[in-house]
mmCIF file with all atom_site columns, C-alpha atoms in Angstrom:
data_model
loop_
_atom_site.group_PDB
_atom_site.id
_atom_site.type_symbol
_atom_site.label_atom_id
_atom_site.label_alt_id
_atom_site.label_comp_id
_atom_site.label_asym_id
_atom_site.label_entity_id
_atom_site.label_seq_id
_atom_site.pdbx_PDB_ins_code
_atom_site.Cartn_x
_atom_site.Cartn_y
_atom_site.Cartn_z
_atom_site.occupancy
_atom_site.B_iso_or_equiv
_atom_site.pdbx_formal_charge
_atom_site.auth_seq_id
_atom_site.auth_comp_id
_atom_site.auth_asym_id
_atom_site.auth_atom_id
_atom_site.pdbx_PDB_model_num
ATOM 1   C CA . MET A 1 1   ? 4.411   -3.266  -16.646 1.00 0.00 ? 61  MET A CA 1
ATOM 2   C CA . VAL A 1 2   ? 1.502   -0.983  -17.544 1.00 0.00 ? 62  VAL A CA 1
ATOM 3   C CA . THR A 1 3   ? 1.469   1.202   -20.669 1.00 0.00 ? 63  THR A CA 1
ATOM 4   C CA . ILE A 1 4   ? -0.851  4.205   -20.798 1.00 0.00 ? 64  ILE A CA 1
ATOM 5   C CA . THR A 1 5   ? -1.775  5.965   -24.036 1.00 0.00 ? 65  THR A CA 1
ATOM 6   C CA . ILE A 1 6   ? -2.923  9.586   -23.714 1.00 0.00 ? 66  ILE A CA 1
ATOM 7   C CA . SER A 1 7   ? -4.417  11.704  -26.483 1.00 0.00 ? 67  SER A CA 1
ATOM 8   C CA . GLY A 1 8   ? -4.360  15.487  -26.879 1.00 0.00 ? 68  GLY A CA 1
ATOM 9   C CA . ALA A 1 9   ? -0.588  15.743  -27.218 1.00 0.00 ? 69  ALA A CA 1
ATOM 10  C CA . ASP A 1 10  ? -0.512  17.900  -30.346 1.00 0.00 ? 70  ASP A CA 1
ATOM 11  C CA . LYS A 1 11  ? 0.554   21.037  -28.493 1.00 0.00 ? 71  LYS A CA 1
ATOM 12  C CA . SER A 1 12  ? 4.227   21.655  -27.783 1.00 0.00 ? 72  SER A CA 1
ATOM 13  C CA . GLY A 1 13  ? 5.372   20.533  -24.337 1.00 0.00 ? 73  GLY A CA 1
ATOM 14  C CA . ALA A 1 14  ? 2.657   17.901  -23.838 1.00 0.00 ? 74  ALA A CA 1
ATOM 15  C CA . LEU A 1 15  ? 5.147   15.060  -23.321 1.00 0.00 ? 75  LEU A CA 1
ATOM 16  C CA . SER A 1 16  ? 7.159   16.968  -20.731 1.00 0.00 ? 76  SER A CA 1
ATOM 17  C CA . ARG A 1 17  ? 4.021   18.046  -18.825 1.00 0.00 ? 77  ARG A CA 1
ATOM 18  C CA . ILE A 1 18  ? 2.636   14.516  -18.668 1.00 0.00 ? 78  ILE A CA 1
ATOM 19  C CA . THR A 1 19  ? 6.015   12.985  -17.810 1.00 0.00 ? 79  THR A CA 1
ATOM 20  C CA . ALA A 1 20  ? 6.567   15.552  -15.050 1.00 0.00 ? 80  ALA A CA 1
ATOM 21  C CA . PHE A 1 21  ? 3.155   14.679  -13.609 1.00 0.00 ? 81  PHE A CA 1
ATOM 22  C CA . PHE A 1 22  ? 4.015   10.985  -13.278 1.00 0.00 ? 82  PHE A CA 1
ATOM 23  C CA . VAL A 1 23  ? 7.415   11.767  -11.765 1.00 0.00 ? 83  VAL A CA 1
ATOM 24  C CA . ARG A 1 24  ? 5.912   14.237  -9.302  1.00 0.00 ? 84  ARG A CA 1
ATOM 25  C CA . LYS A 1 25  ? 3.287   11.703  -8.229  1.00 0.00 ? 85  LYS A CA 1
ATOM 26  C CA . GLY A 1 26  ? 5.982   9.101   -7.621  1.00 0.00 ? 86  GLY A CA 1
ATOM 27  C CA . TYR A 1 27  ? 4.938   6.556   -10.230 1.00 0.00 ? 87  TYR A CA 1
ATOM 28  C CA . PRO A 1 28  ? 7.832   4.247   -11.274 1.00 0.00 ? 88  PRO A CA 1
ATOM 29  C CA . LEU A 1 29  ? 8.355   5.622   -14.771 1.00 0.00 ? 89  LEU A CA 1
ATOM 30  C CA . LYS A 1 30  ? 10.118  3.260   -17.198 1.00 0.00 ? 90  LYS A CA 1
ATOM 31  C CA . GLY A 1 31  ? 9.617   5.012   -20.518 1.00 0.00 ? 91  GLY A CA 1
ATOM 32  C CA . GLN A 1 32  ? 7.826   7.751   -22.430 1.00 0.00 ? 92  GLN A CA 1
ATOM 33  C CA . GLN A 1 33  ? 7.415   8.641   -26.090 1.00 0.00 ? 93  GLN A CA 1
ATOM 34  C CA . ILE A 1 34  ? 5.313   10.510  -28.640 1.00 0.00 ? 94  ILE A CA 1
ATOM 35  C CA . VAL A 1 35  ? 3.601   8.377   -31.303 1.00 0.00 ? 95  VAL A CA 1
ATOM 36  C CA . GLU A 1 36  ? 1.129   9.146   -34.069 1.00 0.00 ? 96  GLU A CA 1
ATOM 37  C CA . SER A 1 37  ? -2.348  7.686   -34.366 1.00 0.00 ? 97  SER A CA 1
ATOM 38  C CA . PRO A 1 38  ? -3.593  6.432   -37.786 1.00 0.00 ? 98  PRO A CA 1
ATOM 39  C CA . SER A 1 39  ? -5.288  9.814   -38.218 1.00 0.00 ? 99  SER A CA 1
ATOM 40  C CA . GLY A 1 40  ? -2.024  11.640  -37.598 1.00 0.00 ? 100 GLY A CA 1
ATOM 41  C CA . ALA A 1 41  ? -2.840  12.921  -34.112 1.00 0.00 ? 101 ALA A CA 1
ATOM 42  C CA . LYS A 1 42  ? -0.046  12.832  -31.565 1.00 0.00 ? 102 LYS A CA 1
ATOM 43  C CA . LEU A 1 43  ? -0.319  10.486  -28.600 1.00 0.00 ? 103 LEU A CA 1
ATOM 44  C CA . VAL A 1 44  ? 1.822   10.110  -25.490 1.00 0.00 ? 104 VAL A CA 1
ATOM 45  C CA . LYS A 1 45  ? 2.750   6.604   -24.372 1.00 0.00 ? 105 LYS A CA 1
ATOM 46  C CA . ILE A 1 46  ? 3.868   6.215   -20.750 1.00 0.00 ? 106 ILE A CA 1
ATOM 47  C CA . SER A 1 47  ? 5.258   2.939   -19.372 1.00 0.00 ? 107 SER A CA 1
ATOM 48  C CA . LEU A 1 48  ? 5.117   2.309   -15.615 1.00 0.00 ? 108 LEU A CA 1
ATOM 49  C CA . ASP A 1 49  ? 6.785   -0.484  -13.680 1.00 0.00 ? 109 ASP A CA 1
ATOM 50  C CA . ILE A 1 50  ? 3.620   -1.545  -11.836 1.00 0.00 ? 110 ILE A CA 1
ATOM 51  C CA . THR A 1 51  ? 1.055   -4.320  -12.202 1.00 0.00 ? 111 THR A CA 1
ATOM 52  C CA . HIS A 1 52  ? -2.103  -2.481  -11.165 1.00 0.00 ? 112 HIS A CA 1
ATOM 53  C CA . LEU A 1 53  ? -3.541  0.955   -11.730 1.00 0.00 ? 113 LEU A CA 1
ATOM 54  C CA . ASP A 1 54  ? -6.694  2.800   -10.734 1.00 0.00 ? 114 ASP A CA 1
ATOM 55  C CA . LYS A 1 55  ? -7.671  3.955   -14.219 1.00 0.00 ? 115 LYS A CA 1
ATOM 56  C CA . VAL A 1 56  ? -10.633 6.068   -13.106 1.00 0.00 ? 116 VAL A CA 1
ATOM 57  C CA . LYS A 1 57  ? -8.585  8.027   -10.562 1.00 0.00 ? 117 LYS A CA 1
ATOM 58  C CA . LEU A 1 58  ? -5.686  8.514   -12.981 1.00 0.00 ? 118 LEU A CA 1
ATOM 59  C CA . ALA A 1 59  ? -7.980  9.651   -15.798 1.00 0.00 ? 119 ALA A CA 1
ATOM 60  C CA . ALA A 1 60  ? -9.352  12.419  -13.590 1.00 0.00 ? 120 ALA A CA 1
ATOM 61  C CA . GLU A 1 61  ? -5.844  13.524  -12.590 1.00 0.00 ? 121 GLU A CA 1
ATOM 62  C CA . ILE A 1 62  ? -4.651  13.581  -16.205 1.00 0.00 ? 122 ILE A CA 1
ATOM 63  C CA . LYS A 1 63  ? -7.717  15.584  -17.242 1.00 0.00 ? 123 LYS A CA 1
ATOM 64  C CA . SER A 1 64  ? -6.918  18.147  -14.547 1.00 0.00 ? 124 SER A CA 1
ATOM 65  C CA . LEU A 1 65  ? -3.588  18.859  -16.284 1.00 0.00 ? 125 LEU A CA 1
ATOM 66  C CA . SER A 1 66  ? -5.368  19.911  -19.445 1.00 0.00 ? 126 SER A CA 1
ATOM 67  C CA . PRO A 1 67  ? -8.865  19.428  -20.905 1.00 0.00 ? 127 PRO A CA 1
ATOM 68  C CA . ASP A 1 68  ? -7.107  18.190  -24.056 1.00 0.00 ? 128 ASP A CA 1
ATOM 69  C CA . PHE A 1 69  ? -5.548  15.181  -22.306 1.00 0.00 ? 129 PHE A CA 1
ATOM 70  C CA . GLU A 1 70  ? -7.525  11.955  -22.228 1.00 0.00 ? 130 GLU A CA 1
ATOM 71  C CA . ILE A 1 71  ? -6.528  8.368   -21.487 1.00 0.00 ? 131 ILE A CA 1
ATOM 72  C CA . VAL A 1 72  ? -7.149  6.297   -24.625 1.00 0.00 ? 132 VAL A CA 1
ATOM 73  C CA . SER A 1 73  ? -6.006  2.925   -23.300 1.00 0.00 ? 133 SER A CA 1
ATOM 74  C CA . VAL A 1 74  ? -4.295  1.187   -20.407 1.00 0.00 ? 134 VAL A CA 1
ATOM 75  C CA . GLU A 1 75  ? -2.476  -1.995  -21.353 1.00 0.00 ? 135 GLU A CA 1
ATOM 76  C CA . GLY A 1 76  ? -0.914  -4.421  -18.904 1.00 0.00 ? 136 GLY A CA 1
ATOM 77  C CA . SER A 1 77  ? -1.775  -6.849  -16.141 1.00 0.00 ? 137 SER A CA 1
ATOM 78  C CA . GLN A 1 78  ? -4.715  -6.103  -13.876 1.00 0.00 ? 138 GLN A CA 1
ATOM 79  C CA . SER A 1 79  ? -5.315  -2.604  -15.212 1.00 0.00 ? 139 SER A CA 1
ATOM 80  C CA . GLY A 1 80  ? -8.578  -1.333  -13.744 1.00 0.00 ? 140 GLY A CA 1
ATOM 81  C CA . SER A 1 81  ? -9.839  -0.252  -10.354 1.00 0.00 ? 141 SER A CA 1
ATOM 82  C CA . ALA A 1 82  ? -7.720  -1.014  -7.314  1.00 0.00 ? 142 ALA A CA 1
ATOM 83  C CA . PRO A 1 83  ? -9.210  -3.468  -4.800  1.00 0.00 ? 143 PRO A CA 1
ATOM 84  C CA . SER A 1 84  ? -11.256 -1.888  -2.034  1.00 0.00 ? 144 SER A CA 1
ATOM 85  C CA . ILE A 1 85  ? -10.395 -2.125  1.658   1.00 0.00 ? 145 ILE A CA 1
ATOM 86  C CA . LYS A 1 86  ? -13.503 -4.278  2.099   1.00 0.00 ? 146 LYS A CA 1
ATOM 87  C CA . GLU A 1 87  ? -12.279 -6.687  -0.585  1.00 0.00 ? 147 GLU A CA 1
ATOM 88  C CA . ILE A 1 88  ? -8.848  -6.935  1.050   1.00 0.00 ? 148 ILE A CA 1
ATOM 89  C CA . ALA A 1 89  ? -10.363 -7.589  4.484   1.00 0.00 ? 149 ALA A CA 1
ATOM 90  C CA . ALA A 1 90  ? -12.575 -10.329 3.068   1.00 0.00 ? 150 ALA A CA 1
ATOM 91  C CA . GLN A 1 91  ? -9.557  -12.209 1.683   1.00 0.00 ? 151 GLN A CA 1
ATOM 92  C CA . PHE A 1 92  ? -7.444  -12.145 4.867   1.00 0.00 ? 152 PHE A CA 1
ATOM 93  C CA . PRO A 1 93  ? -4.862  -13.678 5.247   1.00 0.00 ? 153 PRO A CA 1
ATOM 94  C CA . ASP A 1 94  ? -4.322  -14.180 1.487   1.00 0.00 ? 154 ASP A CA 1
ATOM 95  C CA . ILE A 1 95  ? -3.999  -10.453 0.891   1.00 0.00 ? 155 ILE A CA 1
ATOM 96  C CA . SER A 1 96  ? -0.451  -9.821  -0.295  1.00 0.00 ? 156 SER A CA 1
ATOM 97  C CA . PRO A 1 97  ? -1.306  -9.407  -4.030  1.00 0.00 ? 157 PRO A CA 1
ATOM 98  C CA . LEU A 1 98  ? -4.310  -7.233  -3.170  1.00 0.00 ? 158 LEU A CA 1
ATOM 99  C CA . VAL A 1 99  ? -2.282  -4.974  -0.863  1.00 0.00 ? 159 VAL A CA 1
ATOM 100 C CA . GLN A 1 100 ? 0.390   -4.693  -3.578  1.00 0.00 ? 160 GLN A CA 1
ATOM 101 C CA . ALA A 1 101 ? -2.242  -3.702  -6.126  1.00 0.00 ? 161 ALA A CA 1
ATOM 102 C CA . TYR A 1 102 ? -3.810  -1.238  -3.691  1.00 0.00 ? 162 TYR A CA 1
ATOM 103 C CA . GLY A 1 103 ? -0.436  0.396   -2.996  1.00 0.00 ? 163 GLY A CA 1
ATOM 104 C CA . GLU A 1 104 ? 0.482   0.601   -6.669  1.00 0.00 ? 164 GLU A CA 1
ATOM 105 C CA . SER A 1 105 ? -2.683  2.574   -7.403  1.00 0.00 ? 165 SER A CA 1
ATOM 106 C CA . PHE A 1 106 ? -1.264  5.571   -5.491  1.00 0.00 ? 166 PHE A CA 1
ATOM 107 C CA . GLY A 1 107 ? 1.646   7.829   -6.261  1.00 0.00 ? 167 GLY A CA 1
ATOM 108 C CA . ALA A 1 108 ? 4.633   7.902   -3.913  1.00 0.00 ? 168 ALA A CA 1
ATOM 109 C CA . ASP A 1 109 ? 3.464   11.139  -2.280  1.00 0.00 ? 169 ASP A CA 1
ATOM 110 C CA . THR A 1 110 ? 0.362   9.509   -0.776  1.00 0.00 ? 170 THR A CA 1
ATOM 111 C CA . ARG A 1 111 ? 1.087   5.761   -0.934  1.00 0.00 ? 171 ARG A CA 1
ATOM 112 C CA . ASP A 1 112 ? 2.437   5.264   2.601   1.00 0.00 ? 172 ASP A CA 1
ATOM 113 C CA . THR A 1 113 ? -0.392  7.262   4.180   1.00 0.00 ? 173 THR A CA 1
ATOM 114 C CA . GLU A 1 114 ? -3.068  5.382   2.239   1.00 0.00 ? 174 GLU A CA 1
ATOM 115 C CA . LEU A 1 115 ? -1.503  2.002   3.054   1.00 0.00 ? 175 LEU A CA 1
ATOM 116 C CA . THR A 1 116 ? -1.264  2.871   6.745   1.00 0.00 ? 176 THR A CA 1
ATOM 117 C CA . GLU A 1 117 ? -4.910  3.917   6.910   1.00 0.00 ? 177 GLU A CA 1
ATOM 118 C CA . ALA A 1 118 ? -6.024  0.781   5.052   1.00 0.00 ? 178 ALA A CA 1
ATOM 119 C CA . GLY A 1 119 ? -3.948  -1.350  7.405   1.00 0.00 ? 179 GLY A CA 1
ATOM 120 C CA . LYS A 1 120 ? -5.502  0.313   10.461  1.00 0.00 ? 180 LYS A CA 1
ATOM 121 C CA . LYS A 1 121 ? -9.020  -0.463  9.293   1.00 0.00 ? 181 LYS A CA 1
ATOM 122 C CA . ILE A 1 122 ? -8.242  -4.079  8.448   1.00 0.00 ? 182 ILE A CA 1
ATOM 123 C CA . GLY A 1 123 ? -6.257  -4.600  11.670  1.00 0.00 ? 183 GLY A CA 1
ATOM 124 C CA . ALA A 1 124 ? -9.138  -3.281  13.775  1.00 0.00 ? 184 ALA A CA 1
ATOM 125 C CA . PHE A 1 125 ? -11.567 -5.440  11.830  1.00 0.00 ? 185 PHE A CA 1
ATOM 126 C CA . GLN A 1 126 ? -9.467  -8.564  12.412  1.00 0.00 ? 186 GLN A CA 1
ATOM 127 C CA . TYR A 1 127 ? -9.208  -7.846  16.138  1.00 0.00 ? 187 TYR A CA 1
ATOM 128 C CA . GLU A 1 128 ? -12.959 -7.411  16.505  1.00 0.00 ? 188 GLU A CA 1
ATOM 129 C CA . LYS A 1 129 ? -13.679 -10.472 14.400  1.00 0.00 ? 189 LYS A CA 1
ATOM 130 C CA . GLU A 1 130 ? -11.189 -12.958 15.828  1.00 0.00 ? 190 GLU A CA 1
ATOM 131 C CA . TRP A 1 131 ? -9.575  -11.671 19.032  1.00 0.00 ? 191 TRP A CA 1
ATOM 132 C CA . SER A 1 132 ? -12.026 -9.500  20.976  1.00 0.00 ? 192 SER A CA 1
ATOM 133 C CA . PHE A 1 133 ? -13.558 -12.353 22.972  1.00 0.00 ? 193 PHE A CA 1
ATOM 134 C CA . GLY A 1 134 ? -12.552 -13.133 26.544  1.00 0.00 ? 194 GLY A CA 1
ATOM 135 C CA . SER A 1 135 ? -10.799 -10.893 29.042  1.00 0.00 ? 195 SER A CA 1
ATOM 136 C CA . PRO A 1 136 ? -8.882  -7.930  27.566  1.00 0.00 ? 196 PRO A CA 1
ATOM 137 C CA . LEU A 1 137 ? -5.096  -8.291  27.695  1.00 0.00 ? 197 LEU A CA 1
ATOM 138 C CA . LYS A 1 138 ? -2.412  -5.699  28.436  1.00 0.00 ? 198 LYS A CA 1
ATOM 139 C CA . MET A 1 139 ? 0.903   -5.317  26.656  1.00 0.00 ? 199 MET A CA 1
ATOM 140 C CA . PRO A 1 140 ? 3.152   -7.259  26.297  1.00 0.00 ? 200 PRO A CA 1
ATOM 141 C CA . VAL A 1 141 ? 0.881   -10.266 26.904  1.00 0.00 ? 201 VAL A CA 1
ATOM 142 C CA . ALA A 1 142 ? -1.500  -9.017  24.199  1.00 0.00 ? 202 ALA A CA 1
ATOM 143 C CA . LEU A 1 143 ? 1.403   -8.834  21.757  1.00 0.00 ? 203 LEU A CA 1
ATOM 144 C CA . ARG A 1 144 ? 2.295   -12.489 22.204  1.00 0.00 ? 204 ARG A CA 1
ATOM 145 C CA . ARG A 1 145 ? -1.202  -13.948 22.576  1.00 0.00 ? 205 ARG A CA 1
ATOM 146 C CA . THR A 1 146 ? -3.161  -11.993 19.993  1.00 0.00 ? 206 THR A CA 1
ATOM 147 C CA . LEU A 1 147 ? -1.087  -9.855  17.605  1.00 0.00 ? 207 LEU A CA 1
ATOM 148 C CA . VAL A 1 148 ? 1.668   -12.407 16.936  1.00 0.00 ? 208 VAL A CA 1
ATOM 149 C CA . PRO A 1 149 ? -0.809  -15.230 16.137  1.00 0.00 ? 209 PRO A CA 1
ATOM 150 C CA . ALA A 1 150 ? -2.742  -12.879 13.852  1.00 0.00 ? 210 ALA A CA 1
ATOM 151 C CA . LEU A 1 151 ? 0.434   -11.955 11.975  1.00 0.00 ? 211 LEU A CA 1
ATOM 152 C CA . GLU A 1 152 ? 1.655   -15.542 11.738  1.00 0.00 ? 212 GLU A CA 1
ATOM 153 C CA . ALA A 1 153 ? -1.083  -16.048 9.170   1.00 0.00 ? 213 ALA A CA 1
ATOM 154 C CA . LEU A 1 154 ? 0.930   -13.672 6.946   1.00 0.00 ? 214 LEU A CA 1
ATOM 155 C CA . GLY A 1 155 ? 4.462   -14.973 7.547   1.00 0.00 ? 215 GLY A CA 1
ATOM 156 C CA . LYS A 1 156 ? 7.089   -16.090 10.021  1.00 0.00 ? 216 LYS A CA 1
ATOM 157 C CA . VAL A 1 157 ? 7.270   -13.784 13.038  1.00 0.00 ? 217 VAL A CA 1
ATOM 158 C CA . ASP A 1 158 ? 9.880   -13.239 15.758  1.00 0.00 ? 218 ASP A CA 1
ATOM 159 C CA . ALA A 1 159 ? 8.856   -11.075 18.709  1.00 0.00 ? 219 ALA A CA 1
ATOM 160 C CA . THR A 1 160 ? 10.111  -9.703  22.005  1.00 0.00 ? 220 THR A CA 1
ATOM 161 C CA . ASP A 1 161 ? 8.182   -7.536  24.452  1.00 0.00 ? 221 ASP A CA 1
ATOM 162 C CA . THR A 1 162 ? 9.009   -4.400  22.447  1.00 0.00 ? 222 THR A CA 1
ATOM 163 C CA . GLU A 1 163 ? 9.839   -5.519  18.887  1.00 0.00 ? 223 GLU A CA 1
ATOM 164 C CA . LEU A 1 164 ? 8.385   -7.677  16.166  1.00 0.00 ? 224 LEU A CA 1
ATOM 165 C CA . THR A 1 165 ? 10.152  -8.891  13.048  1.00 0.00 ? 225 THR A CA 1
ATOM 166 C CA . LEU A 1 166 ? 8.745   -10.419 9.882   1.00 0.00 ? 226 LEU A CA 1
ATOM 167 C CA . LEU A 1 167 ? 11.657  -12.384 8.471   1.00 0.00 ? 227 LEU A CA 1
ATOM 168 C CA . ASP A 1 168 ? 10.188  -12.477 4.981   1.00 0.00 ? 228 ASP A CA 1
ATOM 169 C CA . SER A 1 169 ? 7.434   -9.876  4.830   1.00 0.00 ? 229 SER A CA 1
ATOM 170 C CA . PRO A 1 170 ? 5.052   -10.480 1.895   1.00 0.00 ? 230 PRO A CA 1
ATOM 171 C CA . PHE A 1 171 ? 4.581   -6.710  1.630   1.00 0.00 ? 231 PHE A CA 1
ATOM 172 C CA . CYS A 1 172 ? 8.241   -5.934  0.952   1.00 0.00 ? 232 CYS A CA 1
ATOM 173 C CA . GLY A 1 173 ? 9.068   -8.133  -2.022  1.00 0.00 ? 233 GLY A CA 1
ATOM 174 C CA . THR A 1 174 ? 12.201  -7.543  -4.064  1.00 0.00 ? 234 THR A CA 1
ATOM 175 C CA . GLY A 1 175 ? 11.513  -5.692  -7.287  1.00 0.00 ? 235 GLY A CA 1
ATOM 176 C CA . LYS A 1 176 ? 8.115   -4.435  -6.159  1.00 0.00 ? 236 LYS A CA 1
ATOM 177 C CA . ILE A 1 177 ? 6.879   -1.194  -4.638  1.00 0.00 ? 237 ILE A CA 1
ATOM 178 C CA . PRO A 1 178 ? 7.297   -1.601  -0.840  1.00 0.00 ? 238 PRO A CA 1
ATOM 179 C CA . CYS A 1 179 ? 3.942   -1.780  0.933   1.00 0.00 ? 239 CYS A CA 1
ATOM 180 C CA . CYS A 1 180 ? 5.306   -2.269  4.469   1.00 0.00 ? 240 CYS A CA 1
ATOM 181 C CA . GLU A 1 181 ? 3.337   0.657   5.868   1.00 0.00 ? 241 GLU A CA 1
ATOM 182 C CA . PHE A 1 182 ? 0.229   -1.456  5.456   1.00 0.00 ? 242 PHE A CA 1
ATOM 183 C CA . LEU A 1 183 ? 1.643   -3.686  8.182   1.00 0.00 ? 243 LEU A CA 1
ATOM 184 C CA . THR A 1 184 ? 2.458   -0.697  10.392  1.00 0.00 ? 244 THR A CA 1
ATOM 185 C CA . GLY A 1 185 ? -1.158  0.360   10.079  1.00 0.00 ? 245 GLY A CA 1
ATOM 186 C CA . PHE A 1 186 ? -2.463  -3.175  10.594  1.00 0.00 ? 246 PHE A CA 1
ATOM 187 C CA . MET A 1 187 ? -0.643  -3.549  13.915  1.00 0.00 ? 247 MET A CA 1
ATOM 188 C CA . GLN A 1 188 ? -1.617  -0.040  15.019  1.00 0.00 ? 248 GLN A CA 1
ATOM 189 C CA . GLY A 1 189 ? -5.285  -0.606  14.209  1.00 0.00 ? 249 GLY A CA 1
ATOM 190 C CA . PHE A 1 190 ? -5.273  -4.063  15.793  1.00 0.00 ? 250 PHE A CA 1
ATOM 191 C CA . LEU A 1 191 ? -3.836  -2.748  19.073  1.00 0.00 ? 251 LEU A CA 1
ATOM 192 C CA . GLU A 1 192 ? -5.974  0.402   19.127  1.00 0.00 ? 252 GLU A CA 1
ATOM 193 C CA . ALA A 1 193 ? -9.046  -1.824  18.960  1.00 0.00 ? 253 ALA A CA 1
ATOM 194 C CA . GLY A 1 194 ? -8.038  -3.555  22.199  1.00 0.00 ? 254 GLY A CA 1
ATOM 195 C CA . PRO A 1 195 ? -9.420  -1.923  25.381  1.00 0.00 ? 255 PRO A CA 1
ATOM 196 C CA . LEU A 1 196 ? -6.077  -2.211  27.214  1.00 0.00 ? 256 LEU A CA 1
ATOM 197 C CA . THR A 1 197 ? -3.676  -1.724  24.286  1.00 0.00 ? 257 THR A CA 1
ATOM 198 C CA . HIS A 1 198 ? -5.170  1.317   22.528  1.00 0.00 ? 258 HIS A CA 1
ATOM 199 C CA . ASP A 1 199 ? -2.348  3.617   23.713  1.00 0.00 ? 259 ASP A CA 1
ATOM 200 C CA . THR A 1 200 ? 0.388   1.474   22.137  1.00 0.00 ? 260 THR A CA 1
ATOM 201 C CA . ARG A 1 201 ? 2.325   3.121   19.313  1.00 0.00 ? 261 ARG A CA 1
ATOM 202 C CA . VAL A 1 202 ? 3.879   1.171   16.445  1.00 0.00 ? 262 VAL A CA 1
ATOM 203 C CA . GLN A 1 203 ? 6.895   2.373   14.455  1.00 0.00 ? 263 GLN A CA 1
ATOM 204 C CA . LYS A 1 204 ? 8.814   0.722   11.624  1.00 0.00 ? 264 LYS A CA 1
ATOM 205 C CA . ALA A 1 205 ? 12.455  0.415   12.697  1.00 0.00 ? 265 ALA A CA 1
ATOM 206 C CA . GLU A 1 206 ? 14.009  -1.583  9.841   1.00 0.00 ? 266 GLU A CA 1
ATOM 207 C CA . CYS A 1 207 ? 12.946  -2.371  6.287   1.00 0.00 ? 267 CYS A CA 1
ATOM 208 C CA . ARG A 1 208 ? 14.276  -4.786  3.675   1.00 0.00 ? 268 ARG A CA 1
ATOM 209 C CA . ALA A 1 209 ? 13.443  -2.260  0.963   1.00 0.00 ? 269 ALA A CA 1
ATOM 210 C CA . LYS A 1 210 ? 16.060  0.019   2.544   1.00 0.00 ? 270 LYS A CA 1
ATOM 211 C CA . GLY A 1 211 ? 18.714  -2.689  2.693   1.00 0.00 ? 271 GLY A CA 1
ATOM 212 C CA . ASP A 1 212 ? 18.004  -4.152  6.128   1.00 0.00 ? 272 ASP A CA 1
ATOM 213 C CA . SER A 1 213 ? 17.882  -7.920  6.611   1.00 0.00 ? 273 SER A CA 1
ATOM 214 C CA . SER A 1 214 ? 14.218  -7.918  7.653   1.00 0.00 ? 274 SER A CA 1
ATOM 215 C CA . CYS A 1 215 ? 11.229  -5.703  8.420   1.00 0.00 ? 275 CYS A CA 1
ATOM 216 C CA . THR A 1 216 ? 11.164  -4.841  12.132  1.00 0.00 ? 276 THR A CA 1
ATOM 217 C CA . TYR A 1 217 ? 8.595   -2.845  14.097  1.00 0.00 ? 277 TYR A CA 1
ATOM 218 C CA . ARG A 1 218 ? 8.872   -1.353  17.596  1.00 0.00 ? 278 ARG A CA 1
ATOM 219 C CA . PHE A 1 219 ? 6.164   -0.893  20.206  1.00 0.00 ? 279 PHE A CA 1
ATOM 220 C CA . ASP A 1 220 ? 5.981   1.989   22.659  1.00 0.00 ? 280 ASP A CA 1
ATOM 221 C CA . TYR A 1 221 ? 3.621   1.538   25.599  1.00 0.00 ? 281 TYR A CA 1
ATOM 222 C CA . GLU A 1 222 ? 3.323   2.063   29.343  1.00 0.00 ? 282 GLU A CA 1
ATOM 223 C CA . LEU A 1 223 ? 2.891   -0.818  31.767  1.00 0.00 ? 283 LEU A CA 1
#
């Protein structure tokens, strides 16, 4: 849980404007209230069900609502700047908490897109670093000999020639914001980096966050 205190709420309607902003951006809002500072000024307190927040980015967005609004404090675990893509790549495969924090720093309207793009960059990086040596492989051989081993560092994987399932995806934990699109991007970027697999397309077919038993991804390619 992160609690944000915002000043400049003396004008009527400040609470509703700020609350509407967080809802519109897709942040998991858990509570909001008006409180008074020791000097008598009105402050807005917003509680979000997340563990990480990009304070700099949020401060700029809040300021754009009104010059009067300013973030006074952010209380809660790991409040600060979200990890960079470079930092996530450097920690592979122990990246689940970092990906979660990265995803939580975005609102719902942009989260999936940002996670996908981050995944693409890290997937391509991992291919070039660990799997680009030797003769290039075509699908589905490349799926089994390169992508599956790369993903097994993240969790248990089942795969056929056209589907891949993570039985317990670390990016789709219960009670957390789903970050599965990072994995979609990772696989897409990994395969696009391969000379003979760059035309493969990856799509998420099932997701535990939507009530399915596992997270499953499908591959579309031509032999």
